[in-house]
Coordinates of N, CA, C and O and ligand atoms in Angstrom, one line a residue:
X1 N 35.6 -70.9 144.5 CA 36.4 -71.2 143.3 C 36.2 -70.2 142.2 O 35.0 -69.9 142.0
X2 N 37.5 -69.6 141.4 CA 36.9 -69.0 140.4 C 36.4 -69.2 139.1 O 37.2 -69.9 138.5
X3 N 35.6 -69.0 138.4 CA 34.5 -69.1 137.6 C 35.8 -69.3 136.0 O 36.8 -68.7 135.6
X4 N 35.3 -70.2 135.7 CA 36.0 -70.0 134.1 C 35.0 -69.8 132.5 O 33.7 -70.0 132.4
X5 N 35.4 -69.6 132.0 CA 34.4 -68.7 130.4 C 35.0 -69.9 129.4 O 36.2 -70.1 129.2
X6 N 33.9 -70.4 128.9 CA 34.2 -71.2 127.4 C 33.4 -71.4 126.6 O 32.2 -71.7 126.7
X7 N 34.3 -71.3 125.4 CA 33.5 -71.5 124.4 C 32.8 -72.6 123.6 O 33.1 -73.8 123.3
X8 N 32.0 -71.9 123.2 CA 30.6 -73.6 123.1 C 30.4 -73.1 121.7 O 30.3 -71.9 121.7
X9 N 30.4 -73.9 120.2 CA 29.4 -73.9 119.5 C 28.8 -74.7 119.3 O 29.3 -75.8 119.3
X10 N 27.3 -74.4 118.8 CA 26.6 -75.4 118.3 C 26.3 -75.3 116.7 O 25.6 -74.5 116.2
X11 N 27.1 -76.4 116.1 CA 27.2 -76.3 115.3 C 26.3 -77.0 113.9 O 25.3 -77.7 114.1
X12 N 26.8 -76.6 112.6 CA 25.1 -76.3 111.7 C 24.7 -77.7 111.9 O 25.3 -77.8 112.9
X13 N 24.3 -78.7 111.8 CA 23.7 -79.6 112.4 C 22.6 -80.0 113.4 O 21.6 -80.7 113.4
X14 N 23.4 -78.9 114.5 CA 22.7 -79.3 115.7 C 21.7 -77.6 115.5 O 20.9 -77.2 116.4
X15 N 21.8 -77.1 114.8 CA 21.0 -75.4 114.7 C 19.9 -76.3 114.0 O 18.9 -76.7 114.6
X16 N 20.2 -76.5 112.5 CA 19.5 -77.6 111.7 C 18.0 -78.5 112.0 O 16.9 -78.4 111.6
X17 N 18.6 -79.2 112.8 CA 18.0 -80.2 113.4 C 17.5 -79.7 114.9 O 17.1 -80.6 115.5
X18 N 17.3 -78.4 115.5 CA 16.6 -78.0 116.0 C 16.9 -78.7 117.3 O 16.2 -79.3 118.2
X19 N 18.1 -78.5 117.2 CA 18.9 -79.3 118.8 C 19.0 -78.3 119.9 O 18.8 -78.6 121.0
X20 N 19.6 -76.7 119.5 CA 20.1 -75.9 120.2 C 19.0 -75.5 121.8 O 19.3 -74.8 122.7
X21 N 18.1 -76.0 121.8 CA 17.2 -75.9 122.8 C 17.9 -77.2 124.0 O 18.5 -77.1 125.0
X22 N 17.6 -78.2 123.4 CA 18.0 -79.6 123.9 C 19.5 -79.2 124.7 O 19.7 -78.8 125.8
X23 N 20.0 -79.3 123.9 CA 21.9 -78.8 124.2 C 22.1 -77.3 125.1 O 23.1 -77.0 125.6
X24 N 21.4 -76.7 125.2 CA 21.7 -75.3 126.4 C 21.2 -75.7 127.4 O 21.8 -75.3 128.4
X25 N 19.8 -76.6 127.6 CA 19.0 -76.8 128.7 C 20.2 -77.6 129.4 O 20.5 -77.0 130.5
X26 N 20.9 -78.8 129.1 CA 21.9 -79.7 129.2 C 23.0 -79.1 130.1 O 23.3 -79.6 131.1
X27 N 23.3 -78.2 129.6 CA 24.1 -77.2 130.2 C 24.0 -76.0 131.1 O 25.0 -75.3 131.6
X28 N 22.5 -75.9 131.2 CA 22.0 -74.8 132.2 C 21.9 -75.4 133.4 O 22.5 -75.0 134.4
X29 N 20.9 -76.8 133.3 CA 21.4 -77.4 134.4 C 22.3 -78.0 135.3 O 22.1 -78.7 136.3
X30 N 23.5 -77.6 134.9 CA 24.6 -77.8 135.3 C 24.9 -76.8 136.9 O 25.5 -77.1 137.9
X31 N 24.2 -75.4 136.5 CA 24.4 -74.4 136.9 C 25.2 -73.6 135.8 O 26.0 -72.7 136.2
X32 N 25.2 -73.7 134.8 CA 26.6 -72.8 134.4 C 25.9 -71.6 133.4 O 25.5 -72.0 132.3
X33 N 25.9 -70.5 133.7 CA 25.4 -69.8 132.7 C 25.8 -68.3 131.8 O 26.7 -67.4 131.7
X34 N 24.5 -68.8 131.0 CA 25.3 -67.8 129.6 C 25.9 -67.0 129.9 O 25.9 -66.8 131.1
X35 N 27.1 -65.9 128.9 CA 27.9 -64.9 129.7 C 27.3 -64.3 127.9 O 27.0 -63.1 127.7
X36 N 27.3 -64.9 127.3 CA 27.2 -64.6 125.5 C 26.9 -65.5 124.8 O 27.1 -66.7 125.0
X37 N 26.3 -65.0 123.4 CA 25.4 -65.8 122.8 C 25.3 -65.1 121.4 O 24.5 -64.2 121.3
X38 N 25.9 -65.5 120.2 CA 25.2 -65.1 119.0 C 24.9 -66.3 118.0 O 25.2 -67.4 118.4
X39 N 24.2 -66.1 116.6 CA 23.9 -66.7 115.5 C 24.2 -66.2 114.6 O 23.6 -65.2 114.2
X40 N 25.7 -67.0 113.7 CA 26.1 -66.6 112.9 C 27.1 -67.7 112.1 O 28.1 -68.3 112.7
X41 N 26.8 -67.7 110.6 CA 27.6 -68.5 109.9 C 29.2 -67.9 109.7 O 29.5 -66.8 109.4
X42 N 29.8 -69.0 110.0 CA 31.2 -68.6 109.8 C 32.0 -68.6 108.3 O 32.0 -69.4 107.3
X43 N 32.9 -67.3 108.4 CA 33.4 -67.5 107.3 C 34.0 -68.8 107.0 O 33.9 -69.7 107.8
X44 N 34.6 -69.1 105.8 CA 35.6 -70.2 106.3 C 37.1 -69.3 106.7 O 37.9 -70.0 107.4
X45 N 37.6 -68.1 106.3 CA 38.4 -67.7 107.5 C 38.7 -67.8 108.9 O 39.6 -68.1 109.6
X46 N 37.0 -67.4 109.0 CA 37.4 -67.5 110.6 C 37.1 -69.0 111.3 O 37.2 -69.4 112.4
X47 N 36.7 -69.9 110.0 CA 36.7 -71.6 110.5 C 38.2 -72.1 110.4 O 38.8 -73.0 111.0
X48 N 38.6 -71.3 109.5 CA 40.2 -71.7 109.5 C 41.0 -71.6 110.6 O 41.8 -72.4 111.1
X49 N 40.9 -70.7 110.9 CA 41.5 -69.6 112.4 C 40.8 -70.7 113.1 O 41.6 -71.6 112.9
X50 N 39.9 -71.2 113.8 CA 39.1 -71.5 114.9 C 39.7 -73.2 115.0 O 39.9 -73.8 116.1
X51 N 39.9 -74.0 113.6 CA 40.4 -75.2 113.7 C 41.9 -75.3 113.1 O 42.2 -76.2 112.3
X52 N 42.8 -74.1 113.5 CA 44.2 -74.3 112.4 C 44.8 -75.0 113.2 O 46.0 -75.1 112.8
X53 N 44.6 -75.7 114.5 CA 45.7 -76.6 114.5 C 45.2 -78.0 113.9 O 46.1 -78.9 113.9
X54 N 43.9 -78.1 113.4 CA 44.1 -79.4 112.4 C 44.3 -78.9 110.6 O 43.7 -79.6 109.7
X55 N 45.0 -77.8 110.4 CA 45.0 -78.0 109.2 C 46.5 -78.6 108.7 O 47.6 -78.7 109.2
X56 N 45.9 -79.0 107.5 CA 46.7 -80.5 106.5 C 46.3 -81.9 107.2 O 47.1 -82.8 106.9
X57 N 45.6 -82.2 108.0 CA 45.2 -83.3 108.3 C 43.8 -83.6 106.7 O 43.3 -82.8 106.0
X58 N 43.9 -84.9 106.8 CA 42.7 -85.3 105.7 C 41.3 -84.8 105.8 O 40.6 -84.6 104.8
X59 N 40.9 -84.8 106.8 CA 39.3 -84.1 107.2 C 39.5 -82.6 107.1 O 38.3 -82.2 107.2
X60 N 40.4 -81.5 107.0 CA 40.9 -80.3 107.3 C 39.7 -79.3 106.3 O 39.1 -78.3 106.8
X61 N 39.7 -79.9 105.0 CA 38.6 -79.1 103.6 C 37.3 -79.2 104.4 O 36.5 -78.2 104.6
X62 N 37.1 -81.0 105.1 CA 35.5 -81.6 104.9 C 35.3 -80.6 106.3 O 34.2 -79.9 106.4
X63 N 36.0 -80.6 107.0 CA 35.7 -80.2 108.4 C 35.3 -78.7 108.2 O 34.2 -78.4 108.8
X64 N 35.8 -77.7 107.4 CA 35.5 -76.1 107.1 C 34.2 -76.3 106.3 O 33.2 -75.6 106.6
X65 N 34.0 -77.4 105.3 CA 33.0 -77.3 104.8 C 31.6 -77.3 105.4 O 30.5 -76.7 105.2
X66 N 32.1 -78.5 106.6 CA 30.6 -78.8 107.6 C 30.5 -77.3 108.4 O 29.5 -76.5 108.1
X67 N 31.4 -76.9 109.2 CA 31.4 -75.7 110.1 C 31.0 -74.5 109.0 O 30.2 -73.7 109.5
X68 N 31.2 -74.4 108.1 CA 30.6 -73.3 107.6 C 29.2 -73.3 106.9 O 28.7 -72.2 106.5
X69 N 28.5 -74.5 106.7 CA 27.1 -75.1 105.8 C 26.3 -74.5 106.4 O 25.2 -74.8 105.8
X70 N 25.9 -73.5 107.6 CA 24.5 -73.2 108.3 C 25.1 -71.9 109.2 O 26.1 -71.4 109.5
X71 N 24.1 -71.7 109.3 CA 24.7 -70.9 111.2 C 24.8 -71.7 112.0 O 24.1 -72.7 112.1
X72 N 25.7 -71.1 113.1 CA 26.5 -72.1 114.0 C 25.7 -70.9 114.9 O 25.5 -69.7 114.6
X73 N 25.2 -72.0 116.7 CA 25.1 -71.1 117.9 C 26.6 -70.8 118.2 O 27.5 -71.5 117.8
X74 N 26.5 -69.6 119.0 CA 28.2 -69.3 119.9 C 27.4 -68.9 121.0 O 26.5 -68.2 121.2
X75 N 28.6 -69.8 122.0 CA 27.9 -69.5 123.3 C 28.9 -69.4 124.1 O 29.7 -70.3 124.2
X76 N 28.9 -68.0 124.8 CA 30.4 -68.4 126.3 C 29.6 -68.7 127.0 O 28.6 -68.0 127.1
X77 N 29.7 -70.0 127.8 CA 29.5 -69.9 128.6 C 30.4 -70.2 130.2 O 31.5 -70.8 130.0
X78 N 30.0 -69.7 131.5 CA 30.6 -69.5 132.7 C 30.4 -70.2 133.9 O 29.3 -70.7 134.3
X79 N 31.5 -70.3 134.6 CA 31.2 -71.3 135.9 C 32.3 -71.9 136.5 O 33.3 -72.2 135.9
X80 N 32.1 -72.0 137.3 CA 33.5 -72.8 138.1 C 33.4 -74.1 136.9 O 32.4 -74.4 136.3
X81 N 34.9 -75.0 136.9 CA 35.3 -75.6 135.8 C 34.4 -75.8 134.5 O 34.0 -76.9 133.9
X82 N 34.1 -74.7 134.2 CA 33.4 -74.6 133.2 C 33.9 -75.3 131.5 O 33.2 -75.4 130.4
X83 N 34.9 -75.6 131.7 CA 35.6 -76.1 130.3 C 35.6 -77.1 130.3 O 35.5 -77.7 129.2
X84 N 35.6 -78.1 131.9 CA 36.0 -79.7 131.9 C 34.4 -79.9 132.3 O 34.2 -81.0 132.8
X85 N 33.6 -79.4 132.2 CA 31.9 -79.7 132.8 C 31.6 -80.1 131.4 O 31.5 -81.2 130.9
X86 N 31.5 -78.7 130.8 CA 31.2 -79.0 129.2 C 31.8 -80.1 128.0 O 31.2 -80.6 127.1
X87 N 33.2 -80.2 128.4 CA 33.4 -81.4 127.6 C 33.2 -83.0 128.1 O 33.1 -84.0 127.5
X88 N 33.0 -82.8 129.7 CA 32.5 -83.6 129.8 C 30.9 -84.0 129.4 O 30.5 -85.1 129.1
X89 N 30.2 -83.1 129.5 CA 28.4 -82.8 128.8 C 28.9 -83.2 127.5 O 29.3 -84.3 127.9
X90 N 29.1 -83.2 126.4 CA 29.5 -83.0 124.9 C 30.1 -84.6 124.7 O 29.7 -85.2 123.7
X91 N 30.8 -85.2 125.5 CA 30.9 -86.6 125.3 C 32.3 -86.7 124.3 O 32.9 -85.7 124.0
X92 N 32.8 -87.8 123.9 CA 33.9 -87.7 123.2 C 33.6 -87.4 121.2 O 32.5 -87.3 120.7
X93 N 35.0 -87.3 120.5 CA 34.9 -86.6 119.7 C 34.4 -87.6 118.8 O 34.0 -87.2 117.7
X94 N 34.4 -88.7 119.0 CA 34.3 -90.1 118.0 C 32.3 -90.5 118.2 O 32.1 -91.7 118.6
X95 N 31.2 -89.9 118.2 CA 30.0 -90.3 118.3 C 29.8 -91.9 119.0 O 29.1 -92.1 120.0
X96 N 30.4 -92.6 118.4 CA 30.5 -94.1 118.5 C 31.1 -94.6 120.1 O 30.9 -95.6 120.8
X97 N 31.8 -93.5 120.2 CA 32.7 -93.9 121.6 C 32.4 -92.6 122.4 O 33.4 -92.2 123.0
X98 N 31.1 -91.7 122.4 CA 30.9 -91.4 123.2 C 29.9 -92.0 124.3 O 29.7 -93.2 124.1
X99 N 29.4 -91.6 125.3 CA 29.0 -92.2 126.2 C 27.4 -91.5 126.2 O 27.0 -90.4 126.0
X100 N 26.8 -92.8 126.5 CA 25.4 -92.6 126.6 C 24.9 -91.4 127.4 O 25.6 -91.4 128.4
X101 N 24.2 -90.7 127.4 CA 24.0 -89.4 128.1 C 24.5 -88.6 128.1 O 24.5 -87.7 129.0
X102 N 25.4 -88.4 126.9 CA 26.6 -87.4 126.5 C 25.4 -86.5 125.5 O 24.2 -86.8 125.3
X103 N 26.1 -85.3 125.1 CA 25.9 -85.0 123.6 C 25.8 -85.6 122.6 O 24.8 -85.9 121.9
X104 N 27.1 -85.9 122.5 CA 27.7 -86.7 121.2 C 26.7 -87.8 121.4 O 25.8 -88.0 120.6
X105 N 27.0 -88.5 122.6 CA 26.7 -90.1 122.4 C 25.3 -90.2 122.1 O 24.9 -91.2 121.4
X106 N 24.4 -89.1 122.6 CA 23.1 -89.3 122.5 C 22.6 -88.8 121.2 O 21.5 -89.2 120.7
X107 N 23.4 -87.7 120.5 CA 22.0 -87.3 119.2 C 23.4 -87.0 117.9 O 23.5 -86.2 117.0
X108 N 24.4 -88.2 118.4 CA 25.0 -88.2 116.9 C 25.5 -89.5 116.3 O 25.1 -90.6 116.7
X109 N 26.3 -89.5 115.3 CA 26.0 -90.8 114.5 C 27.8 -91.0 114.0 O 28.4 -92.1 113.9
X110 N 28.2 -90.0 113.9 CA 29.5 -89.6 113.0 C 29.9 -88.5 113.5 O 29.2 -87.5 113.9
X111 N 31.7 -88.7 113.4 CA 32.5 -87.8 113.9 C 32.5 -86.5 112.6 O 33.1 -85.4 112.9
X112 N 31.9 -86.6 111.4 CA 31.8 -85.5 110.5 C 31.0 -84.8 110.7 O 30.9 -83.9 110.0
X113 N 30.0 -84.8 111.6 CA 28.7 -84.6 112.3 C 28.4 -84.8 113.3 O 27.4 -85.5 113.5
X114 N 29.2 -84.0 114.2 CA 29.4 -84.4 115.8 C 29.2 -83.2 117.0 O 29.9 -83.2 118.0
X115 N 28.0 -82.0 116.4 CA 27.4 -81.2 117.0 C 27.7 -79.8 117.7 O 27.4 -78.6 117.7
X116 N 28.6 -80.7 118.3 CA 28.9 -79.0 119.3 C 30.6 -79.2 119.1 O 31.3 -80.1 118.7
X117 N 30.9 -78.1 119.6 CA 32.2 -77.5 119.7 C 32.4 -77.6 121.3 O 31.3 -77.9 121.9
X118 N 33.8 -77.4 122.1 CA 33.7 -76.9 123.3 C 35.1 -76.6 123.4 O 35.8 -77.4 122.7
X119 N 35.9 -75.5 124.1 CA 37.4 -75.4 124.3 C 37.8 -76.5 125.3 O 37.2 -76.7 126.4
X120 N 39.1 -77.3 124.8 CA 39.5 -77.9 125.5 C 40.5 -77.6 126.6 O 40.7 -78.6 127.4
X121 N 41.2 -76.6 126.9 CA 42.0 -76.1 127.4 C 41.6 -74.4 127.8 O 40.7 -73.8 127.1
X122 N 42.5 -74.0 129.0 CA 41.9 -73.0 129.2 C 42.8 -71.5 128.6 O 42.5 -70.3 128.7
X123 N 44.0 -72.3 128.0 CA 44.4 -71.6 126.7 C 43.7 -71.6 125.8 O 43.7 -70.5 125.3
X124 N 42.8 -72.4 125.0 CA 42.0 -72.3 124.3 C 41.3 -71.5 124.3 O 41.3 -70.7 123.4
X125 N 40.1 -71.4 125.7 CA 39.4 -70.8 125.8 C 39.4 -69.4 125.8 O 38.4 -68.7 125.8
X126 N 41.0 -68.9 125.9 CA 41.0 -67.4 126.4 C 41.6 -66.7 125.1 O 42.2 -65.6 125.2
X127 N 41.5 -67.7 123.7 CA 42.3 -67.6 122.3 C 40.7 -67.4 121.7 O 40.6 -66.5 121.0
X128 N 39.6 -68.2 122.0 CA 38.7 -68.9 121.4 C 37.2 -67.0 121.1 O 36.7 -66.5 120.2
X129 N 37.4 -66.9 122.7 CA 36.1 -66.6 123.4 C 36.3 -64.8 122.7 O 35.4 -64.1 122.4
X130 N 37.5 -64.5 122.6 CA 37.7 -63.1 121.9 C 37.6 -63.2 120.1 O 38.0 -62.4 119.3
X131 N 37.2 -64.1 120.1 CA 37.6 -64.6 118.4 C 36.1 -64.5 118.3 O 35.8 -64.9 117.1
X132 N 35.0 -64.1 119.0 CA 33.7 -64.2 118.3 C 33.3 -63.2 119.4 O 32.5 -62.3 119.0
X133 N 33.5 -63.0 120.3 CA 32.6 -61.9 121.2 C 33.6 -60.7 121.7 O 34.7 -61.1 122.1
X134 N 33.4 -59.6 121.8 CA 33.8 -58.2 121.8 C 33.6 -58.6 123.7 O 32.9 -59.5 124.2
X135 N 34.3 -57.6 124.5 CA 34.4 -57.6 126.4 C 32.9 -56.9 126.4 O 32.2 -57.4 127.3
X136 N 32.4 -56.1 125.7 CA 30.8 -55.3 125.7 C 30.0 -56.4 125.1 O 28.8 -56.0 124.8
X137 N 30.2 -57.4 124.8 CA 28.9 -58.6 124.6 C 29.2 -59.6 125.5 O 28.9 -60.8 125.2
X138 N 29.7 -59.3 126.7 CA 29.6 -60.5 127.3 C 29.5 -59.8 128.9 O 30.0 -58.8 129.4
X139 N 28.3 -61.1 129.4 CA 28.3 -60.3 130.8 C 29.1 -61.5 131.5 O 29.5 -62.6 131.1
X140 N 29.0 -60.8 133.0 CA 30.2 -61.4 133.9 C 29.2 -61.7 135.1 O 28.4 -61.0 135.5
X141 N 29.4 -62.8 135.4 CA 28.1 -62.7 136.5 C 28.8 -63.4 137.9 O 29.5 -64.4 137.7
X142 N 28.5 -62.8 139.3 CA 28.9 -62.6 140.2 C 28.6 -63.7 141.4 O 27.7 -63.8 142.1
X143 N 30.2 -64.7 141.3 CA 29.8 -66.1 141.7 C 30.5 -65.8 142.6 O 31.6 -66.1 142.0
X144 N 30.9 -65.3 143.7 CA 31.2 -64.9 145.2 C 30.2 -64.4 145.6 O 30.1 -64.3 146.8
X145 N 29.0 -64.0 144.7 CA 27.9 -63.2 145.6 C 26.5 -63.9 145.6 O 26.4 -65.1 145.9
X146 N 25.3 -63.2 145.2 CA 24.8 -63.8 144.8 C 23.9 -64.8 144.0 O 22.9 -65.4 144.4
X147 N 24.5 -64.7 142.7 CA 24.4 -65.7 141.5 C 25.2 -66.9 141.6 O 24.6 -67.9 141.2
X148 N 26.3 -67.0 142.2 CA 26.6 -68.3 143.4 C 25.4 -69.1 143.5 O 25.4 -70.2 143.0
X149 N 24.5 -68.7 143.9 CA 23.6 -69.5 145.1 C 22.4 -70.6 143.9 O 21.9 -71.7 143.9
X150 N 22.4 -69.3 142.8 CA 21.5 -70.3 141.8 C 22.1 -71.2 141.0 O 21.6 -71.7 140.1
X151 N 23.7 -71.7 141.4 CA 24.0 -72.5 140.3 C 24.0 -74.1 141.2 O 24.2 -75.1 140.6
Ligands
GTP201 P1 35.8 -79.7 118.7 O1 35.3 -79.3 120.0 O2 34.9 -79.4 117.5 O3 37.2 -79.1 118.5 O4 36.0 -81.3 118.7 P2 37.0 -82.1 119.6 O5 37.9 -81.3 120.4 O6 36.3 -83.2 120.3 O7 37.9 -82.9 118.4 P3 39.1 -82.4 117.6 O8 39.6 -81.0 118.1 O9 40.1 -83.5 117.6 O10 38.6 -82.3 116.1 C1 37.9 -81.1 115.7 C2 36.7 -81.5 114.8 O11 37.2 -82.0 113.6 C3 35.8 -82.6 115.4 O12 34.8 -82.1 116.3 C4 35.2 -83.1 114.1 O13 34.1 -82.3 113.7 C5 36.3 -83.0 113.1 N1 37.1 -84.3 113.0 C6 38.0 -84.8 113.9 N2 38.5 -86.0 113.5 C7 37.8 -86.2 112.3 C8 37.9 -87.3 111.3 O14 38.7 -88.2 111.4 N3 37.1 -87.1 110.2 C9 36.3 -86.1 110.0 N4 35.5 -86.0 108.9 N5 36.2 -85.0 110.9 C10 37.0 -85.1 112.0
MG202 MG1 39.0 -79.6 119.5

């Protein structure tokens, strides 16, 4: 199966609160691993850019305000269904109605404060993953061969 690349942040909250350990382990064990990785607060440009299809909704201000308050992790990460693993890991977007053993469900409270990022689509992800990492910051790792075997 071929491998897909998505993007993950963890956002200031979960940097904050000293989650970002907790939250990659979560996801390592999946098998699926890093391809890229930085720490960096976002403008609110590029928070605008990253969530413009919810802008003019009523949370649109509060939502750039939270994403930009800290540094956010960015993570590609890689793996066969790599987009639908991770949103399923991360749990739903509502805290309350995520599911126990999720992200969400387990270390959040409120959807204003609801930790990680993940692309939902694999349009997304291929709009998302160039919008923070350059093709020379990201490695590619070789799941026909043998990096296969460790996931
Ligand atoms: P992302 O992975 O961050 O895109 O979350 P999502 O795909 O689960 O949810 P969605 O794209 O619908 O919303 C994007 C983000 O906007 C959410 O993660 C929340 O941080 C925020 N958000 C969504 N709905 C609300 C809301 O009703 N109130 C507030 N304050 N924030 C919201
Ligand atoms: Mg979303």
């Amino acid at each position: 199966m071929p491998a897909e690349t998505t993007l993950v942040m963890i956002k200031p909250d979960g940097v904050k609160r000293g989650l970002c350990g907790e939250i990659l382990s979560r996801f390592e064990r999946t098998g699926l691993k890093i391809a890229g990785v930085k720490l960096l607060i976002l403008s609110r440009e590029l928070a605008a850019e990253h969530y413009g299809e919810h802008s003019g909704k009523h949370f649109f201000d509060s939502l750039l305000d939270y994403v930009t308050s800290g540094p956010t992790l960015v993570l590609a990460l890689e793996g066969p269904n790599a987009i639908a693993v991770v949103r399923k890991l991360m749990g739903s977007t509502r805290p309350e109605d995520a599911a126990t053993g999720t992200i969400r469900g387990d270390f959040a409270l409120n959807v204003d404060k609801n930790l990680i990022h993940g692309s939902e689509h694999d349009f997304d992800a291929k709009r998302e993953i160039p919008r923070f990492f350059t093709n020379s910051e990201l490695i590619r790792w070789d799941w026909n061969g043998e990096d296969k075997d460790a996931a």
